[in-house]
Amino acid sequence: MKKISIDSLVGGEKLAKEICTSNGLVLVPTGSIIKYEYIQKMRELNIDEVYIESEKNCKEQKIEENLLQESILQERCKYMVKETLEKYSYCASQELEEITMVADQIMEDVLSQPEVMYNVSYVKEKSETTYSHSVKVSSLSVLIALKMGLSKQRVRDIAIGALLHDLGMVYLPFSCENLVYEECSEEQKKEIRKHTITGFTMIESEKWLSNVAREIILSHHEREDGSGYPMRLEKNKVRLETKIVSLCDEFDKRVYGYVSKVQKVHDVIDYIVSQAGRKFDLNVVRKFIESVAVYPIGTYVKTNTNEIGVVVRQNNKMPTRPVIKIIGKGQREPLYRDLVEELTIFIKDTIDIA
């Protein structure tokens, strides 16, 4: 292990020695992966240095290299999105345009590693918020838009529109925390469905906001078959940019349980694929499949050979066949299985390990 200053941390390091308060209370246990929010908290508590693991297995180190900066980026951006939208909702301040700074940061991070697949974090919040949901939807939307070859300006419009797409949810007369849409009363469902119009109304006077971003806010719940809301628009009556955000919004809310029941990543992907050409644009779905890890890094899986493993690396061209580290066999050296090379082995299901 080695000692490192707080200012040198970027997130993703593994803690080699627990972090304690002056009276011995353990704040972060040994072995924890340092998240951006931990760094902020340590600064507040005047903790200047920590011990991290200095050497990692080269294959395991690729975990961090393959992540789409999810924990770092989202923790960095979420607070600014929250602050900006709350100020705007309370006093209609002119600071809403500051959201473009977050959009530019997301674009910069995604552009810096365009070949990386989007990995859902296996450390999920107890309750998904509008702010963290919006940041994740924006990140994934930008990744898909770039893979589709859209211009930088169109991608930026998507990033901004995605960050603001659920602005209307901030104005709900009740908290959306821990809500599941299917379990809501009819009155609650009606209020939730109004959030697209509410959000659109709130930004009508924002001259700096593009028409693309405005449409995303209003129409991200429209569907290809006309079954969406608020106007039941079909296919070519909705911009491609909006269709990208629509799919990413659906994916994220199902995976993280934002006004929805939490579902396994591969089950959500199966659902979206089943609705390609019906509820979601076929070309967007194709790029989505190329962009998202079916079995995210950190997911525990069971193979057809009854081995238990944890996903440590993605194979970009074959998202259903990652590299897994086998656990529970008592071997001295880590045992890895690259499912692209070992074609007789496949993942049967994901499992939860306490």
mmCIF file of C-alpha atoms in Angstrom:
data_model
loop_
_atom_site.group_PDB
_atom_site.id
_atom_site.type_symbol
_atom_site.label_atom_id
_atom_site.label_comp_id
_atom_site.label_asym_id
_atom_site.label_seq_id
_atom_site.Cartn_x
_atom_site.Cartn_y
_atom_site.Cartn_z
ATOM 1 C CA MET A 1 0.000 0.000 0.000
ATOM 2 C CA LYS A 2 1.047 3.619 -0.303
ATOM 3 C CA LYS A 3 0.105 6.913 1.288
ATOM 4 C CA ILE A 4 -1.471 9.481 -1.019
ATOM 5 C CA SER A 5 -2.823 12.995 -0.501
ATOM 6 C CA ILE A 6 -6.527 13.672 -0.869
ATOM 7 C CA ASP A 7 -5.786 16.138 -3.674
ATOM 8 C CA SER A 8 -4.190 13.325 -5.714
ATOM 9 C CA LEU A 9 -7.277 11.117 -5.595
ATOM 10 C CA VAL A 10 -9.489 10.965 -8.691
ATOM 11 C CA GLY A 11 -11.902 8.237 -7.623
ATOM 12 C CA GLY A 12 -11.761 4.512 -8.278
ATOM 13 C CA GLU A 13 -8.759 3.805 -6.008
ATOM 14 C CA LYS A 14 -9.006 0.881 -3.558
ATOM 15 C CA LEU A 15 -8.584 1.763 0.106
ATOM 16 C CA ALA A 16 -5.770 -0.213 1.809
ATOM 17 C CA LYS A 17 -6.456 1.108 5.314
ATOM 18 C CA GLU A 18 -9.760 2.163 6.819
ATOM 19 C CA ILE A 19 -10.558 5.850 7.270
ATOM 20 C CA CYS A 20 -11.548 6.778 10.807
ATOM 21 C CA THR A 21 -12.640 9.897 12.688
ATOM 22 C CA SER A 22 -10.520 11.258 15.533
ATOM 23 C CA ASN A 23 -12.564 9.233 18.041
ATOM 24 C CA GLY A 24 -12.063 5.958 16.153
ATOM 25 C CA LEU A 25 -15.358 5.775 14.234
ATOM 26 C CA VAL A 26 -14.836 3.977 10.899
ATOM 27 C CA LEU A 27 -16.027 6.156 8.033
ATOM 28 C CA VAL A 28 -14.881 4.034 5.096
ATOM 29 C CA PRO A 29 -13.738 0.409 5.608
ATOM 30 C CA THR A 30 -10.620 -1.208 4.165
ATOM 31 C CA GLY A 31 -11.146 -2.514 0.627
ATOM 32 C CA SER A 32 -13.696 0.121 -0.345
ATOM 33 C CA ILE A 33 -13.496 1.744 -3.772
ATOM 34 C CA ILE A 34 -13.126 5.484 -3.277
ATOM 35 C CA LYS A 35 -15.966 7.454 -4.865
ATOM 36 C CA TYR A 36 -15.966 11.152 -5.681
ATOM 37 C CA GLU A 37 -18.422 11.868 -2.848
ATOM 38 C CA TYR A 38 -15.994 10.253 -0.349
ATOM 39 C CA ILE A 39 -13.250 12.643 -1.457
ATOM 40 C CA GLN A 40 -15.524 15.632 -0.891
ATOM 41 C CA LYS A 41 -16.499 14.381 2.572
ATOM 42 C CA MET A 42 -12.870 13.741 3.572
ATOM 43 C CA ARG A 43 -11.979 17.319 2.639
ATOM 44 C CA GLU A 44 -14.831 18.563 4.829
ATOM 45 C CA LEU A 45 -13.449 16.488 7.724
ATOM 46 C CA ASN A 46 -9.898 17.812 7.128
ATOM 47 C CA ILE A 47 -8.518 14.369 6.267
ATOM 48 C CA ASP A 48 -5.372 15.074 4.249
ATOM 49 C CA GLU A 49 -4.014 11.610 3.374
ATOM 50 C CA VAL A 50 -5.196 8.023 2.929
ATOM 51 C CA TYR A 51 -3.606 4.654 2.215
ATOM 52 C CA ILE A 52 -4.478 2.989 -1.090
ATOM 53 C CA GLU A 53 -3.381 -0.261 -2.718
ATOM 54 C CA SER A 54 -0.334 0.480 -4.850
ATOM 55 C CA GLU A 55 -0.357 -2.656 -7.004
ATOM 56 C CA LYS A 56 -3.210 -4.329 -8.782
ATOM 57 C CA ASN A 57 -3.523 -7.329 -10.990
ATOM 58 C CA CYS A 58 -3.184 -5.909 -14.505
ATOM 59 C CA LYS A 59 -6.470 -7.467 -15.584
ATOM 60 C CA GLU A 60 -8.357 -6.119 -12.572
ATOM 61 C CA GLN A 61 -6.888 -2.687 -13.168
ATOM 62 C CA LYS A 62 -8.712 -2.614 -16.489
ATOM 63 C CA ILE A 63 -11.953 -2.407 -14.540
ATOM 64 C CA GLU A 64 -11.339 1.271 -13.919
ATOM 65 C CA GLU A 65 -9.993 1.824 -17.423
ATOM 66 C CA ASN A 66 -13.180 0.370 -18.899
ATOM 67 C CA LEU A 67 -15.647 2.316 -16.790
ATOM 68 C CA LEU A 68 -17.413 5.244 -18.451
ATOM 69 C CA GLN A 69 -16.267 7.438 -15.534
ATOM 70 C CA GLU A 70 -19.660 6.629 -14.075
ATOM 71 C CA SER A 71 -19.129 7.086 -10.353
ATOM 72 C CA ILE A 72 -16.630 9.951 -10.766
ATOM 73 C CA LEU A 73 -18.546 11.829 -13.434
ATOM 74 C CA GLN A 74 -21.967 11.412 -11.889
ATOM 75 C CA GLU A 75 -20.948 12.437 -8.394
ATOM 76 C CA ARG A 76 -19.157 15.464 -9.819
ATOM 77 C CA CYS A 77 -22.097 16.522 -11.980
ATOM 78 C CA LYS A 78 -25.059 15.517 -9.805
ATOM 79 C CA TYR A 79 -24.464 18.193 -7.188
ATOM 80 C CA MET A 80 -24.271 20.954 -9.761
ATOM 81 C CA VAL A 81 -27.415 19.746 -11.525
ATOM 82 C CA LYS A 82 -29.246 19.581 -8.193
ATOM 83 C CA GLU A 83 -28.139 23.042 -7.149
ATOM 84 C CA THR A 84 -28.983 24.597 -10.514
ATOM 85 C CA LEU A 85 -32.437 23.027 -10.884
ATOM 86 C CA GLU A 86 -33.419 23.721 -7.284
ATOM 87 C CA LYS A 87 -32.439 27.382 -7.575
ATOM 88 C CA TYR A 88 -34.412 27.604 -10.801
ATOM 89 C CA SER A 89 -37.510 25.895 -9.394
ATOM 90 C CA TYR A 90 -37.583 28.072 -6.283
ATOM 91 C CA CYS A 91 -36.940 31.486 -7.774
ATOM 92 C CA ALA A 92 -36.716 31.111 -11.567
ATOM 93 C CA SER A 93 -33.110 32.310 -11.386
ATOM 94 C CA GLN A 94 -31.177 33.005 -14.548
ATOM 95 C CA GLU A 95 -28.605 30.395 -13.608
ATOM 96 C CA LEU A 96 -30.258 27.558 -15.541
ATOM 97 C CA GLU A 97 -27.819 28.143 -18.388
ATOM 98 C CA GLU A 98 -25.074 26.873 -16.063
ATOM 99 C CA ILE A 99 -26.384 23.400 -16.912
ATOM 100 C CA THR A 100 -24.384 23.721 -20.147
ATOM 101 C CA MET A 101 -21.180 23.406 -18.102
ATOM 102 C CA VAL A 102 -22.292 19.962 -16.936
ATOM 103 C CA ALA A 103 -23.244 19.015 -20.507
ATOM 104 C CA ASP A 104 -19.798 20.051 -21.742
ATOM 105 C CA GLN A 105 -18.121 18.007 -18.981
ATOM 106 C CA ILE A 106 -20.131 14.916 -19.932
ATOM 107 C CA MET A 107 -19.232 15.335 -23.607
ATOM 108 C CA GLU A 108 -15.554 15.792 -22.758
ATOM 109 C CA ASP A 109 -15.472 12.638 -20.642
ATOM 110 C CA VAL A 110 -17.242 10.504 -23.240
ATOM 111 C CA LEU A 111 -15.145 11.846 -26.111
ATOM 112 C CA SER A 112 -11.976 10.997 -24.189
ATOM 113 C CA GLN A 113 -12.811 7.280 -24.357
ATOM 114 C CA PRO A 114 -15.214 6.688 -27.254
ATOM 115 C CA GLU A 115 -14.672 2.920 -27.416
ATOM 116 C CA VAL A 116 -15.641 2.284 -23.793
ATOM 117 C CA MET A 117 -18.953 0.549 -23.146
ATOM 118 C CA TYR A 118 -21.452 2.055 -20.718
ATOM 119 C CA ASN A 119 -21.361 0.153 -17.441
ATOM 120 C CA VAL A 120 -24.205 0.362 -14.960
ATOM 121 C CA SER A 121 -22.809 0.878 -11.481
ATOM 122 C CA TYR A 122 -23.299 -2.135 -9.238
ATOM 123 C CA VAL A 123 -23.275 0.237 -6.228
ATOM 124 C CA LYS A 124 -26.713 1.795 -6.446
ATOM 125 C CA GLU A 125 -28.237 4.539 -4.366
ATOM 126 C CA LYS A 126 -30.974 3.617 -1.921
ATOM 127 C CA SER A 127 -33.317 5.903 -3.788
ATOM 128 C CA GLU A 128 -32.679 7.259 -7.259
ATOM 129 C CA THR A 129 -33.111 11.029 -7.546
ATOM 130 C CA THR A 130 -34.183 13.167 -10.491
ATOM 131 C CA TYR A 131 -30.709 14.698 -10.530
ATOM 132 C CA SER A 132 -28.637 11.499 -10.645
ATOM 133 C CA HIS A 133 -31.118 10.009 -13.135
ATOM 134 C CA SER A 134 -30.705 13.020 -15.428
ATOM 135 C CA VAL A 135 -26.897 12.836 -15.351
ATOM 136 C CA LYS A 136 -26.854 9.127 -16.205
ATOM 137 C CA VAL A 137 -29.395 9.569 -19.010
ATOM 138 C CA SER A 138 -27.306 12.401 -20.434
ATOM 139 C CA SER A 139 -24.081 10.323 -20.312
ATOM 140 C CA LEU A 140 -25.600 7.344 -22.089
ATOM 141 C CA SER A 141 -27.428 9.540 -24.617
ATOM 142 C CA VAL A 142 -24.174 11.295 -25.530
ATOM 143 C CA LEU A 143 -22.398 7.959 -25.984
ATOM 144 C CA ILE A 144 -25.101 6.619 -28.307
ATOM 145 C CA ALA A 145 -25.328 9.886 -30.243
ATOM 146 C CA LEU A 146 -21.581 9.831 -30.890
ATOM 147 C CA LYS A 147 -21.748 6.214 -32.037
ATOM 148 C CA MET A 148 -24.499 7.247 -34.455
ATOM 149 C CA GLY A 149 -22.191 9.864 -35.958
ATOM 150 C CA LEU A 150 -24.185 12.937 -34.986
ATOM 151 C CA SER A 151 -22.508 16.343 -35.177
ATOM 152 C CA LYS A 152 -20.972 17.891 -32.084
ATOM 153 C CA GLN A 153 -23.737 20.526 -31.908
ATOM 154 C CA ARG A 154 -26.491 17.904 -32.062
ATOM 155 C CA VAL A 155 -24.729 15.865 -29.385
ATOM 156 C CA ARG A 156 -24.451 18.969 -27.173
ATOM 157 C CA ASP A 157 -28.163 19.678 -27.624
ATOM 158 C CA ILE A 158 -28.862 16.094 -26.570
ATOM 159 C CA ALA A 159 -26.631 16.421 -23.496
ATOM 160 C CA ILE A 160 -28.414 19.601 -22.386
ATOM 161 C CA GLY A 161 -31.907 18.315 -23.199
ATOM 162 C CA ALA A 162 -31.241 15.067 -21.317
ATOM 163 C CA LEU A 163 -30.040 16.952 -18.236
ATOM 164 C CA LEU A 164 -33.268 18.956 -18.274
ATOM 165 C CA HIS A 165 -35.658 16.271 -19.551
ATOM 166 C CA ASP A 166 -37.245 15.672 -16.129
ATOM 167 C CA LEU A 167 -37.266 19.293 -14.970
ATOM 168 C CA GLY A 168 -41.041 18.987 -14.536
ATOM 169 C CA MET A 169 -40.568 16.220 -11.947
ATOM 170 C CA VAL A 170 -39.113 18.817 -9.558
ATOM 171 C CA TYR A 171 -42.563 20.473 -9.489
ATOM 172 C CA LEU A 172 -44.572 17.393 -8.517
ATOM 173 C CA PRO A 173 -46.902 18.060 -5.525
ATOM 174 C CA PHE A 174 -45.440 14.964 -3.849
ATOM 175 C CA SER A 175 -41.997 13.368 -3.541
ATOM 176 C CA CYS A 176 -41.065 10.855 -6.246
ATOM 177 C CA GLU A 177 -38.652 9.148 -3.843
ATOM 178 C CA ASN A 178 -39.301 5.391 -3.715
ATOM 179 C CA LEU A 179 -42.309 5.745 -6.035
ATOM 180 C CA VAL A 180 -43.230 2.928 -8.415
ATOM 181 C CA TYR A 181 -45.458 4.206 -11.222
ATOM 182 C CA GLU A 182 -47.509 1.006 -11.496
ATOM 183 C CA GLU A 183 -48.328 1.212 -7.780
ATOM 184 C CA CYS A 184 -49.354 4.890 -7.814
ATOM 185 C CA SER A 185 -52.918 6.114 -7.536
ATOM 186 C CA GLU A 186 -54.600 7.390 -10.694
ATOM 187 C CA GLU A 187 -54.231 10.949 -9.421
ATOM 188 C CA GLN A 188 -50.488 10.459 -8.874
ATOM 189 C CA LYS A 189 -50.087 8.917 -12.330
ATOM 190 C CA LYS A 190 -51.872 11.905 -13.843
ATOM 191 C CA GLU A 191 -49.509 14.307 -12.077
ATOM 192 C CA ILE A 192 -46.441 12.321 -13.158
ATOM 193 C CA ARG A 193 -47.579 12.332 -16.799
ATOM 194 C CA LYS A 194 -47.926 16.134 -16.625
ATOM 195 C CA HIS A 195 -44.207 16.578 -15.944
ATOM 196 C CA THR A 196 -43.316 16.849 -19.644
ATOM 197 C CA ILE A 197 -45.663 19.813 -20.191
ATOM 198 C CA THR A 198 -44.681 21.402 -16.869
ATOM 199 C CA GLY A 199 -40.994 21.200 -17.742
ATOM 200 C CA PHE A 200 -41.576 22.567 -21.249
ATOM 201 C CA THR A 201 -43.594 25.471 -19.867
ATOM 202 C CA MET A 202 -40.852 26.356 -17.412
ATOM 203 C CA ILE A 203 -38.197 26.774 -20.115
ATOM 204 C CA GLU A 204 -40.288 28.603 -22.741
ATOM 205 C CA SER A 205 -38.597 31.941 -21.964
ATOM 206 C CA GLU A 206 -35.060 30.505 -22.044
ATOM 207 C CA LYS A 207 -33.825 31.984 -25.339
ATOM 208 C CA TRP A 208 -30.453 30.199 -25.154
ATOM 209 C CA LEU A 209 -32.075 26.755 -25.187
ATOM 210 C CA SER A 210 -32.227 25.074 -28.621
ATOM 211 C CA ASN A 211 -35.403 23.709 -30.191
ATOM 212 C CA VAL A 212 -33.878 20.228 -29.988
ATOM 213 C CA ALA A 213 -33.446 20.478 -26.205
ATOM 214 C CA ARG A 214 -36.969 21.888 -25.854
ATOM 215 C CA GLU A 215 -38.451 18.972 -27.772
ATOM 216 C CA ILE A 216 -36.548 16.484 -25.626
ATOM 217 C CA ILE A 217 -38.121 17.974 -22.497
ATOM 218 C CA LEU A 218 -41.618 17.872 -24.005
ATOM 219 C CA SER A 219 -41.553 14.646 -26.005
ATOM 220 C CA HIS A 220 -39.196 12.151 -24.339
ATOM 221 C CA HIS A 221 -42.168 9.938 -23.416
ATOM 222 C CA GLU A 222 -43.507 9.697 -26.967
ATOM 223 C CA ARG A 223 -43.192 6.277 -28.605
ATOM 224 C CA GLU A 224 -42.827 4.998 -32.168
ATOM 225 C CA ASP A 225 -46.305 3.418 -32.167
ATOM 226 C CA GLY A 226 -48.051 6.531 -30.844
ATOM 227 C CA SER A 227 -48.678 5.020 -27.407
ATOM 228 C CA GLY A 228 -46.679 7.664 -25.522
ATOM 229 C CA TYR A 229 -47.549 11.081 -24.120
ATOM 230 C CA PRO A 230 -48.336 13.955 -24.031
ATOM 231 C CA MET A 231 -49.374 14.153 -27.721
ATOM 232 C CA ARG A 232 -49.235 10.494 -28.883
ATOM 233 C CA LEU A 233 -46.794 11.372 -31.662
ATOM 234 C CA GLU A 234 -45.573 8.607 -33.990
ATOM 235 C CA LYS A 235 -42.251 7.797 -35.647
ATOM 236 C CA ASN A 236 -41.014 10.621 -37.891
ATOM 237 C CA LYS A 237 -42.976 13.247 -35.950
ATOM 238 C CA VAL A 238 -40.299 13.011 -33.237
ATOM 239 C CA ARG A 239 -36.658 14.032 -33.734
ATOM 240 C CA LEU A 240 -33.884 11.446 -33.609
ATOM 241 C CA GLU A 241 -32.306 13.331 -30.703
ATOM 242 C CA THR A 242 -35.478 12.898 -28.643
ATOM 243 C CA LYS A 243 -35.701 9.201 -29.529
ATOM 244 C CA ILE A 244 -32.187 8.659 -28.179
ATOM 245 C CA VAL A 245 -33.020 10.294 -24.851
ATOM 246 C CA SER A 246 -36.358 8.427 -24.691
ATOM 247 C CA LEU A 247 -34.640 5.061 -24.859
ATOM 248 C CA CYS A 248 -31.925 6.033 -22.361
ATOM 249 C CA ASP A 249 -34.537 7.391 -19.973
ATOM 250 C CA GLU A 250 -36.474 4.105 -20.110
ATOM 251 C CA PHE A 251 -33.318 2.062 -19.587
ATOM 252 C CA ASP A 252 -32.041 4.046 -16.631
ATOM 253 C CA LYS A 253 -35.328 4.260 -14.736
ATOM 254 C CA ARG A 254 -35.839 0.475 -14.961
ATOM 255 C CA VAL A 255 -32.264 -0.388 -13.969
ATOM 256 C CA TYR A 256 -32.009 2.062 -11.082
ATOM 257 C CA GLY A 257 -35.639 2.059 -9.951
ATOM 258 C CA TYR A 258 -36.508 5.687 -10.713
ATOM 259 C CA VAL A 259 -40.327 5.799 -10.377
ATOM 260 C CA SER A 260 -40.109 2.138 -11.367
ATOM 261 C CA LYS A 261 -39.302 -1.296 -10.004
ATOM 262 C CA VAL A 262 -35.611 -2.206 -10.133
ATOM 263 C CA GLN A 263 -34.840 -4.783 -12.819
ATOM 264 C CA LYS A 264 -31.720 -6.667 -13.859
ATOM 265 C CA VAL A 265 -29.711 -5.020 -16.634
ATOM 266 C CA HIS A 266 -29.982 -7.935 -19.065
ATOM 267 C CA ASP A 267 -33.763 -8.118 -18.494
ATOM 268 C CA VAL A 268 -34.137 -4.415 -19.307
ATOM 269 C CA ILE A 269 -32.011 -4.816 -22.429
ATOM 270 C CA ASP A 270 -34.169 -7.783 -23.478
ATOM 271 C CA TYR A 271 -37.287 -5.635 -23.046
ATOM 272 C CA ILE A 272 -35.873 -2.753 -25.099
ATOM 273 C CA VAL A 273 -34.767 -5.121 -27.874
ATOM 274 C CA SER A 274 -38.262 -6.661 -27.911
ATOM 275 C CA GLN A 275 -39.717 -3.177 -28.480
ATOM 276 C CA ALA A 276 -37.333 -2.182 -31.292
ATOM 277 C CA GLY A 277 -39.352 -0.701 -34.140
ATOM 278 C CA ARG A 278 -42.476 -0.646 -31.964
ATOM 279 C CA LYS A 279 -41.839 1.705 -29.064
ATOM 280 C CA PHE A 280 -38.211 2.584 -29.765
ATOM 281 C CA ASP A 281 -36.418 3.573 -32.963
ATOM 282 C CA LEU A 282 -34.751 0.520 -34.500
ATOM 283 C CA ASN A 283 -31.474 2.258 -35.366
ATOM 284 C CA VAL A 284 -31.208 3.766 -31.886
ATOM 285 C CA VAL A 285 -31.747 0.325 -30.345
ATOM 286 C CA ARG A 286 -28.949 -1.125 -32.511
ATOM 287 C CA LYS A 287 -26.454 1.480 -31.291
ATOM 288 C CA PHE A 288 -27.731 1.078 -27.740
ATOM 289 C CA ILE A 289 -26.926 -2.649 -27.843
ATOM 290 C CA GLU A 290 -23.391 -1.843 -29.031
ATOM 291 C CA SER A 291 -22.957 0.753 -26.296
ATOM 292 C CA VAL A 292 -24.214 -0.871 -23.099
ATOM 293 C CA ALA A 293 -22.621 -3.706 -21.149
ATOM 294 C CA VAL A 294 -25.207 -6.474 -20.771
ATOM 295 C CA TYR A 295 -23.356 -7.705 -17.689
ATOM 296 C CA PRO A 296 -21.784 -4.609 -16.104
ATOM 297 C CA ILE A 297 -18.405 -4.710 -14.397
ATOM 298 C CA GLY A 298 -18.832 -5.867 -10.807
ATOM 299 C CA THR A 299 -21.854 -8.063 -11.587
ATOM 300 C CA TYR A 300 -21.825 -11.527 -10.017
ATOM 301 C CA VAL A 301 -22.836 -14.230 -12.479
ATOM 302 C CA LYS A 302 -23.423 -17.970 -12.658
ATOM 303 C CA THR A 303 -22.260 -19.889 -15.714
ATOM 304 C CA ASN A 304 -23.664 -23.005 -17.389
ATOM 305 C CA THR A 305 -20.804 -24.904 -15.715
ATOM 306 C CA ASN A 306 -22.132 -23.763 -12.312
ATOM 307 C CA GLU A 307 -19.120 -21.557 -11.635
ATOM 308 C CA ILE A 308 -19.672 -18.292 -9.790
ATOM 309 C CA GLY A 309 -17.739 -15.292 -11.025
ATOM 310 C CA VAL A 310 -17.597 -11.524 -11.126
ATOM 311 C CA VAL A 311 -17.390 -9.530 -14.365
ATOM 312 C CA VAL A 312 -14.065 -7.672 -14.569
ATOM 313 C CA ARG A 313 -13.800 -6.618 -18.211
ATOM 314 C CA GLN A 314 -15.958 -6.129 -21.282
ATOM 315 C CA ASN A 315 -15.427 -7.442 -24.803
ATOM 316 C CA ASN A 316 -16.677 -4.516 -26.858
ATOM 317 C CA LYS A 317 -17.642 -6.506 -29.922
ATOM 318 C CA MET A 318 -19.466 -9.186 -27.919
ATOM 319 C CA PRO A 319 -21.348 -7.531 -25.025
ATOM 320 C CA THR A 320 -22.905 -10.809 -23.820
ATOM 321 C CA ARG A 321 -19.499 -12.484 -23.374
ATOM 322 C CA PRO A 322 -17.339 -10.521 -20.923
ATOM 323 C CA VAL A 323 -14.261 -11.591 -18.971
ATOM 324 C CA ILE A 324 -15.145 -13.004 -15.541
ATOM 325 C CA LYS A 325 -13.034 -13.772 -12.488
ATOM 326 C CA ILE A 326 -14.035 -17.112 -10.930
ATOM 327 C CA ILE A 327 -14.509 -17.017 -7.159
ATOM 328 C CA GLY A 328 -14.937 -19.641 -4.459
ATOM 329 C CA LYS A 329 -12.597 -22.289 -5.867
ATOM 330 C CA GLY A 330 -9.737 -21.778 -3.399
ATOM 331 C CA GLN A 331 -7.113 -21.465 -6.129
ATOM 332 C CA ARG A 332 -3.877 -19.625 -5.314
ATOM 333 C CA GLU A 333 -3.856 -17.563 -8.491
ATOM 334 C CA PRO A 334 -6.944 -15.717 -9.793
ATOM 335 C CA LEU A 335 -8.791 -17.733 -12.431
ATOM 336 C CA TYR A 336 -10.158 -15.712 -15.339
ATOM 337 C CA ARG A 337 -12.449 -16.867 -18.095
ATOM 338 C CA ASP A 338 -12.674 -14.825 -21.276
ATOM 339 C CA LEU A 339 -16.004 -15.938 -22.708
ATOM 340 C CA VAL A 340 -14.962 -14.843 -26.189
ATOM 341 C CA GLU A 341 -12.208 -17.460 -26.066
ATOM 342 C CA GLU A 342 -14.085 -20.131 -24.093
ATOM 343 C CA LEU A 343 -17.092 -20.522 -26.368
ATOM 344 C CA THR A 344 -18.633 -23.506 -24.544
ATOM 345 C CA ILE A 345 -19.149 -21.392 -21.419
ATOM 346 C CA PHE A 346 -21.906 -18.824 -21.142
ATOM 347 C CA ILE A 347 -23.661 -16.831 -18.432
ATOM 348 C CA LYS A 348 -26.907 -18.369 -17.188
ATOM 349 C CA ASP A 349 -27.972 -15.573 -14.837
ATOM 350 C CA THR A 350 -26.840 -12.796 -12.536
ATOM 351 C CA ILE A 351 -26.876 -13.380 -8.790
ATOM 352 C CA ASP A 352 -26.791 -11.304 -5.618
ATOM 353 C CA ILE A 353 -23.981 -11.899 -3.156
ATOM 354 C CA ALA A 354 -24.301 -10.188 0.197
#
